[in-house]
Coordinates of C-alpha atoms in Angstrom, one line a residue:
Chain K
M1 CA -29.3 -8.8 -13.3
K2 CA -31.1 -7.4 -10.2
I3 CA -34.4 -9.1 -9.1
L4 CA -37.1 -7.3 -7.1
V5 CA -39.3 -9.5 -5.0
P6 CA -42.4 -7.9 -3.4
V7 CA -43.6 -9.8 -0.2
K8 CA -46.8 -9.3 1.6
R9 CA -47.5 -9.7 5.3
V10 CA -50.8 -11.7 5.6
V11 CA -52.7 -13.6 8.2
D12 CA -50.9 -17.0 8.7
Y13 CA -52.4 -19.8 6.6
N14 CA -53.1 -21.8 9.8
V15 CA -55.3 -19.2 11.4
K16 CA -59.1 -19.5 11.1
V17 CA -60.0 -15.9 10.4
R18 CA -62.9 -14.1 12.0
I19 CA -64.9 -11.2 10.7
K20 CA -65.1 -8.0 12.7
P21 CA -68.5 -7.6 14.4
D22 CA -69.2 -4.5 12.3
G23 CA -68.6 -6.4 9.1
S24 CA -65.9 -3.9 8.0
G25 CA -63.2 -6.6 7.4
V26 CA -61.3 -9.4 8.9
D27 CA -60.2 -9.1 12.5
I28 CA -56.4 -9.2 12.6
A29 CA -55.9 -8.0 16.2
N30 CA -53.7 -10.6 18.1
V31 CA -53.6 -12.8 15.0
K32 CA -50.4 -14.5 13.9
M33 CA -49.1 -13.0 10.7
S34 CA -46.7 -14.5 8.2
M35 CA -45.2 -14.0 4.7
N36 CA -47.7 -14.8 1.9
P37 CA -46.9 -18.4 0.9
F38 CA -46.8 -17.5 -2.8
D39 CA -44.3 -14.8 -2.0
E40 CA -42.0 -17.3 -0.2
I41 CA -42.0 -19.2 -3.5
A42 CA -41.0 -15.9 -5.3
V43 CA -38.2 -15.3 -2.8
E44 CA -36.9 -18.9 -3.3
E45 CA -37.0 -18.6 -7.1
A46 CA -35.0 -15.3 -7.0
I47 CA -32.4 -16.8 -4.6
R48 CA -32.0 -19.9 -6.8
L49 CA -31.4 -17.6 -9.8
R50 CA -28.7 -15.8 -7.9
E51 CA -27.2 -19.0 -6.8
K52 CA -27.0 -20.1 -10.4
G53 CA -25.2 -16.9 -11.3
I54 CA -28.1 -15.5 -13.3
A55 CA -29.0 -12.8 -10.7
T56 CA -26.5 -10.5 -9.0
E57 CA -28.8 -9.1 -6.3
V58 CA -32.2 -10.0 -4.8
V59 CA -34.1 -7.0 -3.2
A60 CA -37.1 -7.8 -1.2
V61 CA -39.9 -5.1 -0.9
S62 CA -42.9 -4.9 1.3
C63 CA -45.6 -2.2 1.4
G64 CA -47.6 -1.6 4.6
I65 CA -47.2 -0.9 8.3
A66 CA -43.9 -1.0 10.3
A67 CA -44.5 -4.6 11.3
C68 CA -43.9 -5.6 7.6
Q69 CA -40.2 -5.4 8.6
E70 CA -40.7 -8.9 10.1
T71 CA -41.8 -10.2 6.8
L72 CA -38.8 -8.6 5.1
R73 CA -36.4 -10.1 7.8
N74 CA -37.9 -13.4 6.9
A75 CA -37.0 -12.8 3.2
L76 CA -33.5 -11.7 4.2
A77 CA -33.1 -14.9 6.3
L78 CA -34.0 -16.9 3.3
G79 CA -31.3 -15.2 1.3
A80 CA -32.4 -11.9 -0.1
D81 CA -29.5 -9.3 -0.1
R82 CA -31.4 -6.3 1.1
A83 CA -34.8 -5.0 1.7
I84 CA -37.0 -1.9 1.3
L85 CA -40.1 -1.1 3.3
V86 CA -42.6 1.3 1.8
E87 CA -44.1 2.3 5.1
T88 CA -47.7 3.5 5.4
D89 CA -50.6 2.9 7.7
A90 CA -53.1 3.5 4.9
E91 CA -55.1 0.7 3.4
L92 CA -53.3 -0.5 0.3
Q93 CA -55.2 -1.9 -2.7
P94 CA -53.5 -3.8 -5.6
L95 CA -53.4 -0.7 -7.8
A96 CA -51.7 1.4 -5.1
V97 CA -49.1 -1.4 -4.5
A98 CA -48.5 -1.7 -8.2
K99 CA -47.9 2.1 -8.4
L100 CA -45.5 1.9 -5.4
L101 CA -43.7 -1.0 -7.0
K102 CA -43.4 0.9 -10.3
A103 CA -41.8 3.8 -8.6
L104 CA -39.3 1.4 -7.0
V105 CA -38.6 -0.3 -10.3
D106 CA -37.9 3.1 -11.8
K107 CA -35.4 3.7 -9.0
E108 CA -33.8 0.3 -8.6
A109 CA -33.8 -0.8 -12.3
P110 CA -34.3 -4.5 -11.9
R111 CA -34.7 -6.6 -15.0
L112 CA -37.0 -9.0 -13.3
V113 CA -39.8 -8.7 -10.7
I114 CA -41.1 -12.0 -9.2
L115 CA -44.3 -11.8 -7.2
G116 CA -46.7 -14.3 -5.7
K117 CA -49.6 -14.8 -8.1
Q118 CA -51.9 -13.7 -5.3
A119 CA -52.0 -13.1 -1.6
I120 CA -53.9 -15.5 0.6
D121 CA -55.8 -12.7 2.4
D122 CA -57.7 -11.0 -0.4
D123 CA -56.8 -13.4 -3.2
A124 CA -57.0 -10.5 -5.7
N125 CA -54.4 -11.8 -8.2
Q126 CA -53.9 -8.3 -9.6
T127 CA -50.7 -6.7 -8.4
G128 CA -48.3 -8.4 -10.8
Q129 CA -50.5 -7.8 -13.9
M130 CA -51.1 -4.2 -12.9
L131 CA -47.4 -3.6 -12.4
A132 CA -46.6 -5.1 -15.8
G133 CA -49.2 -2.8 -17.3
L134 CA -47.8 0.3 -15.6
L135 CA -44.3 -0.6 -16.7
G136 CA -45.2 -1.8 -20.2
W137 CA -43.2 -5.0 -19.5
A138 CA -44.0 -8.5 -20.5
Q139 CA -45.7 -10.7 -18.0
A140 CA -45.7 -14.4 -17.3
T141 CA -48.3 -15.2 -14.6
S142 CA -48.8 -18.3 -12.5
A143 CA -45.4 -19.7 -13.5
S144 CA -44.6 -23.3 -12.7
K145 CA -41.1 -23.3 -14.2
V146 CA -38.7 -20.5 -15.1
E147 CA -35.6 -20.9 -17.3
I148 CA -33.1 -18.1 -17.9
A149 CA -30.0 -19.1 -19.9
A150 CA -27.6 -16.3 -18.9
A151 CA -27.3 -13.2 -16.8
D152 CA -27.6 -11.0 -19.9
A153 CA -30.3 -13.1 -21.6
A154 CA -32.7 -11.1 -23.7
E155 CA -35.5 -13.6 -23.2
M156 CA -36.6 -16.3 -20.8
T157 CA -38.7 -19.4 -21.0
V158 CA -41.7 -19.8 -18.6
K159 CA -44.0 -22.7 -18.2
R160 CA -47.5 -22.2 -16.9
E161 CA -50.1 -24.8 -15.7
I162 CA -53.2 -24.3 -17.7
D163 CA -56.4 -26.4 -18.1
G164 CA -55.3 -29.6 -19.7
G165 CA -51.6 -29.1 -19.8
L166 CA -48.5 -26.9 -19.7
E167 CA -48.2 -23.7 -21.7
T168 CA -44.6 -22.7 -22.6
M169 CA -43.9 -19.0 -23.2
Q170 CA -40.9 -17.1 -24.5
V171 CA -40.9 -13.8 -22.6
K172 CA -38.8 -10.8 -23.4
L173 CA -36.8 -9.3 -20.5
P174 CA -37.3 -7.1 -18.5
A175 CA -40.4 -8.8 -17.3
I176 CA -42.8 -9.7 -14.5
I177 CA -43.3 -13.2 -13.2
T178 CA -46.0 -14.3 -10.8
T179 CA -45.5 -17.6 -9.0
D180 CA -47.7 -20.7 -8.9
L181 CA -47.7 -23.2 -6.1
R182 CA -45.5 -25.8 -7.8
L183 CA -42.7 -23.5 -9.0
N184 CA -40.5 -24.6 -6.2
E185 CA -40.4 -25.7 -2.6
P186 CA -39.0 -22.8 -0.4
R187 CA -36.1 -23.7 1.8
Y188 CA -35.9 -23.5 5.6
A189 CA -34.0 -20.5 7.0
T190 CA -31.1 -21.7 9.2
L191 CA -30.4 -20.1 12.5
P192 CA -27.1 -18.6 11.3
N193 CA -28.9 -17.1 8.3
I194 CA -31.7 -15.7 10.6
M195 CA -29.0 -14.0 12.7
K196 CA -27.2 -12.7 9.6
A197 CA -30.5 -11.2 8.4
K198 CA -30.5 -8.8 11.3
K199 CA -27.4 -7.1 9.8
K200 CA -28.6 -6.9 6.3
P201 CA -29.7 -3.4 5.1
L202 CA -33.4 -2.6 5.4
D203 CA -34.4 0.9 4.1
T204 CA -37.7 2.6 4.7
V205 CA -39.4 5.0 2.3
K206 CA -42.8 6.7 2.4
P207 CA -45.3 6.7 -0.4
D208 CA -45.1 10.5 -0.6
A209 CA -41.3 10.3 -1.3
L210 CA -42.1 8.0 -4.2
G211 CA -44.7 10.4 -5.5
V212 CA -47.6 7.9 -5.2
D213 CA -51.1 8.6 -4.1
V214 CA -52.3 5.4 -2.4
T215 CA -55.8 6.5 -1.7
P216 CA -58.2 3.5 -2.2
R217 CA -60.1 3.6 -5.4
L218 CA -62.5 0.8 -4.3
A219 CA -64.9 0.9 -1.4
T220 CA -65.6 -2.2 0.7
L221 CA -69.3 -2.4 1.4
K222 CA -69.4 -5.4 3.7
V223 CA -67.4 -8.4 4.7
A224 CA -69.4 -11.5 5.7
E225 CA -68.8 -15.1 6.7
P226 CA -69.8 -17.7 4.1
A227 CA -73.1 -19.3 5.0
K228 CA -72.5 -22.0 7.6
R229 CA -72.9 -25.6 6.4
R230 CA -75.9 -27.3 7.8
G231 CA -75.4 -30.6 9.5
G232 CA -76.3 -33.8 7.5
G233 CA -78.9 -36.4 8.5
K234 CA -78.8 -40.1 8.6
V235 CA -81.1 -42.3 6.6
A236 CA -82.1 -45.8 7.6
D237 CA -82.1 -47.5 4.2
V238 CA -82.0 -47.0 0.4
Q239 CA -85.7 -46.4 0.2
E240 CA -85.6 -43.5 2.6
L241 CA -82.5 -42.1 0.7
V242 CA -84.3 -42.3 -2.6
A243 CA -87.4 -40.7 -1.1
K244 CA -85.4 -37.8 0.3
L245 CA -83.5 -37.3 -3.0
R246 CA -86.8 -37.2 -4.8
N247 CA -89.0 -35.2 -2.4
E248 CA -86.6 -33.0 -0.4
A249 CA -83.6 -32.4 -2.6
K250 CA -85.6 -32.8 -5.8
V251 CA -82.6 -34.1 -7.7
I252 CA -84.2 -37.3 -9.1
Chain X
M1 CA -51.4 -26.4 13.6
A2 CA -52.4 -23.0 14.8
T3 CA -50.8 -22.0 18.1
G4 CA -53.1 -19.1 18.5
P5 CA -52.2 -15.5 18.8
V6 CA -48.6 -14.6 19.1
S7 CA -48.0 -14.0 22.8
E8 CA -45.3 -11.4 23.1
S9 CA -42.7 -11.9 25.8
I10 CA -39.7 -10.0 27.1
Y11 CA -37.7 -13.2 26.4
I12 CA -38.6 -13.7 22.8
T13 CA -37.2 -11.9 19.8
A14 CA -38.2 -11.6 16.2
E15 CA -35.3 -14.0 15.4
H16 CA -36.7 -16.5 17.8
E17 CA -40.1 -16.3 16.1
L18 CA -38.5 -16.9 12.7
L19 CA -36.7 -20.0 14.0
R20 CA -39.9 -21.2 15.5
E21 CA -41.5 -20.8 12.1
Q22 CA -38.9 -23.1 10.5
V23 CA -39.4 -25.8 13.1
R24 CA -43.1 -25.5 12.9
R25 CA -43.1 -26.0 9.1
F26 CA -40.7 -29.0 9.5
V27 CA -42.9 -30.6 12.2
D28 CA -46.1 -30.0 10.2
T29 CA -44.9 -31.3 6.8
E30 CA -42.1 -33.8 7.6
I31 CA -43.1 -35.3 11.0
E32 CA -46.8 -35.3 11.7
P33 CA -47.9 -37.0 8.5
F34 CA -45.4 -39.8 8.9
A35 CA -44.7 -40.5 12.5
A36 CA -47.5 -43.0 13.2
A37 CA -45.5 -45.5 11.2
W38 CA -42.4 -44.8 13.4
E39 CA -44.5 -45.6 16.5
E40 CA -45.2 -49.0 15.0
Q41 CA -41.6 -49.7 14.2
G42 CA -40.3 -48.4 17.5
F43 CA -37.8 -45.8 16.3
V44 CA -37.3 -42.6 14.2
P45 CA -35.7 -43.4 10.8
R46 CA -32.2 -42.3 10.5
E47 CA -32.8 -40.2 7.4
V48 CA -35.2 -38.0 9.4
L49 CA -32.4 -37.2 11.8
R50 CA -29.9 -36.6 9.0
R51 CA -32.4 -34.3 7.3
M52 CA -32.7 -32.4 10.6
G53 CA -28.9 -32.2 10.7
S54 CA -28.8 -30.8 7.2
L55 CA -31.3 -28.1 8.2
G56 CA -29.0 -27.1 11.1
F57 CA -31.4 -28.2 13.8
L58 CA -29.1 -30.6 15.7
G59 CA -26.3 -28.2 16.6
L60 CA -28.0 -25.0 17.7
M61 CA -25.9 -24.6 20.8
Y62 CA -22.6 -25.8 19.5
A63 CA -19.6 -23.9 18.1
P64 CA -19.8 -22.8 14.4
E65 CA -16.3 -24.4 13.9
H66 CA -18.0 -27.8 14.2
G67 CA -21.0 -26.9 12.2
G68 CA -23.2 -25.5 15.0
A69 CA -25.0 -22.2 15.4
G70 CA -23.6 -20.9 18.7
A71 CA -27.1 -20.2 20.1
D72 CA -27.9 -19.4 23.8
P73 CA -30.2 -21.4 26.1
L74 CA -33.2 -19.2 25.3
T75 CA -32.9 -19.8 21.5
N76 CA -32.4 -23.4 22.2
L77 CA -35.6 -23.5 24.3
V78 CA -37.5 -21.9 21.4
F79 CA -36.3 -24.8 19.2
A80 CA -37.3 -27.4 21.8
E81 CA -40.7 -25.8 22.4
A82 CA -41.4 -25.6 18.6
L83 CA -40.3 -29.2 18.2
S84 CA -42.5 -30.2 21.1
Q85 CA -45.5 -29.0 19.1
S86 CA -45.3 -32.5 17.5
T87 CA -47.9 -34.8 18.9
F88 CA -45.4 -37.6 18.9
G89 CA -43.4 -37.5 22.2
G90 CA -41.2 -40.4 21.0
F91 CA -40.0 -38.3 18.1
I92 CA -39.4 -35.3 20.3
V93 CA -37.4 -37.1 22.8
T94 CA -35.3 -39.0 20.2
V95 CA -34.1 -35.6 19.0
L96 CA -33.8 -33.8 22.4
V97 CA -31.8 -36.7 23.9
H98 CA -29.4 -36.4 21.1
T99 CA -29.2 -32.6 21.1
D100 CA -29.7 -31.7 24.7
M101 CA -29.2 -34.7 27.0
A102 CA -26.4 -36.8 25.5
S103 CA -24.2 -34.7 23.2
P104 CA -23.9 -31.9 25.8
H105 CA -21.6 -34.2 27.7
L106 CA -19.2 -34.1 24.9
H107 CA -19.7 -30.4 24.4
N108 CA -19.1 -29.7 28.2
A109 CA -16.2 -32.0 28.8
G110 CA -14.7 -33.1 25.5
N111 CA -11.1 -32.3 24.6
A112 CA -10.1 -30.9 21.2
A113 CA -9.5 -34.4 19.7
Q114 CA -12.8 -35.8 21.0
M115 CA -14.7 -32.8 19.7
A116 CA -13.1 -33.0 16.3
R117 CA -13.8 -36.7 16.1
Y118 CA -17.5 -36.7 17.2
M119 CA -19.0 -33.2 17.0
P120 CA -19.4 -32.8 13.2
G121 CA -21.2 -36.1 12.9
I122 CA -23.4 -35.3 15.8
I123 CA -24.4 -32.0 14.4
K124 CA -25.0 -33.5 10.9
G125 CA -27.2 -36.2 12.4
E126 CA -24.9 -38.9 11.1
T127 CA -23.7 -39.9 14.6
I128 CA -26.6 -40.3 16.9
S129 CA -25.8 -40.1 20.7
A130 CA -27.2 -41.6 23.9
V131 CA -26.3 -41.0 27.5
A132 CA -26.1 -44.0 29.8
V133 CA -26.2 -43.0 33.5
T134 CA -29.3 -44.8 34.9
E135 CA -29.0 -48.4 36.0
P136 CA -31.4 -51.1 37.2
D137 CA -30.7 -50.0 40.8
A138 CA -29.8 -46.3 40.4
G139 CA -31.9 -43.7 38.7
S140 CA -32.1 -40.2 40.0
D141 CA -29.7 -41.4 42.7
V142 CA -26.7 -41.1 40.4
A143 CA -24.2 -41.7 43.2
G144 CA -25.6 -45.2 43.5
I145 CA -24.4 -46.6 40.2
R146 CA -22.5 -49.9 40.1
T147 CA -21.0 -50.0 36.7
R148 CA -17.2 -50.0 37.2
A149 CA -14.3 -48.9 35.0
E150 CA -11.0 -50.4 36.1
R151 CA -7.7 -49.1 34.8
A152 CA -6.0 -51.7 32.7
G153 CA -2.8 -51.0 30.8
D154 CA -3.4 -48.0 28.5
G155 CA -7.1 -47.8 29.1
F156 CA -10.1 -48.9 31.1
V157 CA -12.3 -52.0 31.4
L158 CA -16.0 -51.4 31.8
N159 CA -18.3 -53.9 33.6
G160 CA -22.0 -53.4 34.4
S161 CA -25.3 -52.6 32.9
K162 CA -27.4 -49.6 32.1
M163 CA -31.2 -49.3 32.0
F164 CA -33.9 -47.2 30.3
I165 CA -31.4 -45.7 27.9
T166 CA -33.2 -43.5 25.3
N167 CA -31.8 -43.9 21.8
G168 CA -30.1 -47.0 23.3
V169 CA -30.8 -49.4 20.5
H170 CA -29.9 -47.3 17.5
A171 CA -27.3 -44.8 18.8
D172 CA -23.8 -44.7 17.4
V173 CA -22.0 -43.3 20.4
Y174 CA -22.8 -43.5 24.1
F175 CA -21.7 -41.3 27.0
V176 CA -21.4 -43.8 29.9
A177 CA -21.1 -43.1 33.6
A178 CA -19.0 -45.6 35.6
K179 CA -17.2 -45.7 39.0
T180 CA -13.5 -45.3 38.7
S181 CA -12.6 -45.3 42.3
R182 CA -13.1 -47.9 45.0
E183 CA -12.1 -45.6 47.8
A184 CA -14.2 -42.6 47.0
R185 CA -17.6 -42.4 48.7
G186 CA -21.0 -41.3 47.3
S187 CA -20.9 -39.1 44.3
H188 CA -17.1 -38.9 44.0
G189 CA -15.2 -41.4 41.9
I190 CA -17.6 -41.4 38.9
S191 CA -16.1 -40.8 35.4
M192 CA -17.7 -40.4 32.0
F193 CA -16.6 -42.4 29.0
I194 CA -17.2 -42.3 25.3
V195 CA -18.2 -45.8 24.0
D196 CA -18.7 -46.4 20.3
K197 CA -21.3 -48.8 19.1
G198 CA -19.6 -52.1 18.2
T199 CA -16.9 -51.9 20.8
P200 CA -16.1 -55.5 21.9
G201 CA -17.7 -56.3 25.2
F202 CA -20.5 -53.7 24.7
R203 CA -23.9 -54.8 23.5
V204 CA -27.5 -53.8 23.6
G205 CA -29.2 -56.2 26.0
R206 CA -32.7 -55.7 24.7
A207 CA -35.1 -53.1 23.4
L208 CA -37.6 -52.2 26.1
K209 CA -41.4 -52.0 25.6
K210 CA -42.9 -48.9 27.0
T211 CA -46.3 -47.4 27.9
G212 CA -45.6 -44.4 25.6
W213 CA -42.8 -42.8 23.6
L214 CA -43.3 -45.7 21.2
S215 CA -41.3 -44.1 18.3
S216 CA -38.3 -43.7 20.7
D217 CA -36.0 -46.7 21.1
T218 CA -35.1 -47.5 24.7
A219 CA -32.6 -50.1 25.7
E220 CA -30.8 -52.0 28.4
L221 CA -27.1 -51.9 27.8
I222 CA -24.6 -54.5 28.9
F223 CA -20.8 -54.0 29.4
E224 CA -18.8 -57.2 29.9
D225 CA -15.0 -56.6 30.1
C226 CA -15.5 -53.8 27.6
R227 CA -12.0 -52.3 26.9
I228 CA -11.9 -48.7 26.0
P229 CA -8.8 -46.6 25.4
A230 CA -7.8 -43.9 27.9
S231 CA -8.4 -41.3 25.1
N232 CA -12.1 -42.1 25.5
L233 CA -12.2 -40.8 29.1
L234 CA -14.5 -37.7 28.9
G235 CA -13.4 -34.9 31.2
R236 CA -11.4 -35.6 34.3
E237 CA -11.2 -38.9 36.0
N238 CA -13.4 -39.2 39.1
E239 CA -15.2 -35.9 38.3
G240 CA -18.0 -37.2 36.2
F241 CA -20.7 -36.6 38.7
R242 CA -20.3 -32.9 38.4
S243 CA -20.6 -33.0 34.6
V244 CA -23.8 -35.2 34.9
M245 CA -25.3 -32.8 37.4
K246 CA -24.3 -29.8 35.2
N247 CA -26.2 -31.1 32.3
F248 CA -29.2 -32.1 34.4
Q249 CA -30.3 -28.4 34.3
N250 CA -30.5 -28.3 30.5
E251 CA -32.1 -31.7 30.4
R252 CA -34.8 -30.6 32.8
L253 CA -35.4 -27.4 30.9
M254 CA -36.2 -29.6 27.9
C255 CA -38.7 -31.6 30.0
G256 CA -40.4 -28.2 30.6
A257 CA -40.5 -27.5 26.9
M258 CA -42.0 -30.9 26.2
A259 CA -44.7 -30.4 28.9
V260 CA -45.6 -27.0 27.4
G261 CA -45.8 -28.5 23.9
H262 CA -47.9 -31.4 25.1
G263 CA -50.2 -29.1 27.0
Q264 CA -50.6 -26.7 24.1
Q265 CA -51.4 -29.5 21.7
A266 CA -53.7 -31.3 24.0
L267 CA -55.7 -28.1 24.6
R268 CA -55.8 -27.4 20.9
L269 CA -57.1 -30.8 20.1
T270 CA -59.6 -30.7 22.9
L271 CA -60.9 -27.2 22.0
E272 CA -61.5 -28.5 18.4
H273 CA -63.3 -31.5 19.8
V274 CA -65.6 -29.9 22.4
K275 CA -66.6 -27.1 20.0
Q276 CA -67.9 -29.6 17.4
R277 CA -68.9 -32.5 19.6
Q278 CA -72.7 -32.5 20.2
A279 CA -74.2 -33.8 23.5
F280 CA -77.8 -33.3 24.5
G281 CA -78.4 -31.1 21.5
K282 CA -75.5 -28.7 22.0
P283 CA -71.8 -28.6 21.6
L284 CA -69.9 -29.6 24.7
W285 CA -68.3 -26.1 24.6
D286 CA -71.7 -24.8 25.7
K287 CA -71.2 -26.4 29.1
Q288 CA -69.7 -24.0 31.6
A289 CA -67.9 -26.8 33.5
I290 CA -66.0 -27.8 30.3
R291 CA -65.2 -24.2 29.4
Q292 CA -63.9 -23.3 32.8
R293 CA -61.8 -26.4 33.2
L294 CA -60.1 -25.7 29.8
A295 CA -59.7 -22.0 30.6
M296 CA -57.9 -22.8 33.8
L297 CA -55.7 -25.4 32.2
S298 CA -54.9 -22.9 29.4
A299 CA -53.8 -20.4 32.1
K300 CA -51.7 -23.0 33.8
V301 CA -49.9 -24.0 30.6
E302 CA -49.2 -20.3 29.8
A303 CA -47.8 -19.9 33.3
L304 CA -45.6 -22.9 32.9
R305 CA -44.4 -21.6 29.5
S306 CA -43.4 -18.3 31.0
Y307 CA -41.6 -20.0 33.8
T308 CA -39.8 -22.2 31.3
Y309 CA -38.6 -19.1 29.5
H310 CA -37.5 -17.5 32.8
C311 CA -35.5 -20.5 33.7
A312 CA -33.8 -20.5 30.3
W313 CA -33.0 -16.8 30.8
L314 CA -31.4 -17.6 34.2
M315 CA -29.3 -20.3 32.5
S316 CA -28.3 -17.9 29.7
K317 CA -27.1 -15.5 32.4
D318 CA -25.1 -18.4 34.0
R319 CA -27.0 -18.0 37.3
D320 CA -27.3 -20.8 39.8
C321 CA -30.8 -22.0 39.1
V322 CA -31.0 -25.5 40.5
R323 CA -34.0 -24.6 42.7
E324 CA -35.9 -22.9 39.9
I325 CA -35.3 -25.6 37.3
S326 CA -35.9 -28.5 39.8
G327 CA -39.2 -26.8 40.6
L328 CA -39.9 -26.3 36.9
K329 CA -39.3 -30.0 36.2
A330 CA -41.7 -31.0 39.1
L331 CA -44.3 -28.6 38.0
A332 CA -44.0 -29.5 34.3
G333 CA -44.3 -33.3 34.8
E334 CA -47.3 -33.0 37.0
L335 CA -49.1 -30.4 34.9
A336 CA -48.6 -32.3 31.7
N337 CA -50.4 -35.2 33.3
E338 CA -53.2 -33.0 34.8
V339 CA -53.8 -31.4 31.4
L340 CA -53.7 -34.7 29.5
Y341 CA -56.0 -36.4 32.0
T342 CA -58.7 -33.8 31.6
C343 CA -58.2 -33.4 27.8
Q344 CA -58.5 -37.2 27.4
Q345 CA -61.6 -37.2 29.6
F346 CA -63.3 -34.5 27.4
H347 CA -62.6 -36.6 24.4
G348 CA -64.9 -39.3 25.8
G349 CA -64.5 -42.8 24.3
M350 CA -62.4 -41.5 21.4
G351 CA -59.8 -40.4 24.0
Y352 CA -59.2 -44.1 24.8
I353 CA -58.7 -45.3 21.3
R354 CA -55.2 -45.9 20.0
E355 CA -54.2 -43.8 17.0
T356 CA -55.9 -40.7 18.3
A357 CA -53.4 -38.0 19.1
I358 CA -54.9 -37.3 22.5
E359 CA -54.6 -40.9 23.6
R360 CA -50.9 -40.9 22.5
L361 CA -50.2 -37.6 24.2
W362 CA -51.8 -39.0 27.4
R363 CA -49.5 -42.0 27.3
D364 CA -46.5 -39.9 26.4
A365 CA -47.1 -37.3 29.2
R366 CA -46.8 -40.0 31.9
I367 CA -43.0 -40.3 31.7
L368 CA -42.5 -36.5 32.1
A369 CA -43.2 -36.9 35.8
I370 CA -40.8 -39.8 36.0
G371 CA -37.9 -39.4 33.7
G372 CA -35.2 -36.8 33.9
G373 CA -35.6 -36.6 37.7
A374 CA -38.9 -37.9 39.2
T375 CA -41.2 -35.3 40.7
E376 CA -40.4 -36.4 44.3
V377 CA -36.6 -36.1 43.7
M378 CA -37.1 -32.7 42.1
L379 CA -39.2 -31.4 45.1
E380 CA -36.4 -32.5 47.4
E381 CA -34.0 -30.4 45.4
V382 CA -36.3 -27.5 45.8
S383 CA -36.9 -28.0 49.5
K384 CA -33.2 -28.2 50.2
R385 CA -33.0 -24.7 48.9
L386 CA -36.0 -23.2 50.6

């Protein structure tokens, strides 16, 4: 089976983000960008399925500006077979990305799409679910284990971490999986694989060619920093602590 | 460990950045949380080096037929610089001595049989290497070594001692410089030999206690009537000096990478510190004197970084760059100490406390002006070419 793996270019997890002075969003000028960590887990899972002989081809997809090619090259270096960039300078919201991905699924006919459960920039946790809705496919979100018996299996078993334990689901294929943190530990790309990735095919399409209108449906009113934590104070003894808890914090 | 905005460069490609990412993740997750214990025990565990071998980090410049990646000096520098983002100089040098200071002797001069015997293990991290040139009475002055190798039957007999040998205690294979001619003067008459750990007559004299680089094992080596087969002669007899000199360029480039890494990490730690440390009711960062000193050091480290890349580019073009790289080495060693002195100063009392990264980096930086060609020796190499 073919697996489609959407990957998103996001601000690197190590970067302390800053809000633009006009409050319109996060300042990403000159900021280090990387593949969304949950998407790395998705790529790894797809490659493992190919290595087990379950998948025949892993296709990485990214939607966004031309620089998303770097993210796709990263996926190719990890082991994806080829890549597709849906190139646009427009702001892309989860519904628009889900529509673009649906158009690609119609074209590529994968039996499985594995996505990160959310991207660490907007933490929307929507794209996978919306894509499943648009396709009318089964979905298993926040997966922590995936078992597929054979390449032509009609179903798969997915475990999810839920409050108080693990939920085991039987899911009909074709289906959508979104990945949780503990599904796997992504591999390191070796230098020879990084060099080979340069030669793997990377196609570019435009949203228009896929017949998708990506116009935002949501308006951002304002982006603001969380309130700064105020510094703590020191107390001399237990009496003072109790007095403060009673009179200032009013918790006892 | 955020290294700040990506600084684009004519020397750096997208593939370089991807490689850097892999090394960064490895250092962040598999080195930094654990290396404090290695500082205590005095060496890097063997399984860490084997793990690096399995990830392809120990053979970047070597031929694919032996398990290497066939990379050029620029790519190798990206690796060294990324590795040098560790705050443990002892770990960094353990790896770089193996990959870029010892095993290149085999790579440059080894014959097919020697390569086939040693290279796969070196690249996998199963055979750790050390290079033994320096002696108690001969450091940068390689021509002054006294260790002798006399022809005896179908081989050589080694006698002498070596000093300050990195990886000296725990290495499996040593590339040893010895005099093979009584007649030849000065730098002529030196040959390189491959000596396996456990060869009768060869022993580790003692592990040396150092100021810094605590997780790196450093030894004195002793050769007493140590018989080695002629097949362990590395390269041509009496022409070892040239091979030592040849690899000095790569070795010194690595010192540049280490200085850049130490400088970047010291500045990162210090910026974090001065922005939150309150003094007289305000963060230290509010003081112009602090800001400007750090801004200037940041500019100097960036300049050193660019120069390091330029030197690697010259090497990748096979240009004669002894002047440039000697200058780089002198600059790097001195700048690392300048940066660490100031960064430690701005940490106040905490900068003098063991177990803080800044205190360790300050100790680790000191050797960068001494080892791999002392600043004064490097400046003579530059001035000869002015």
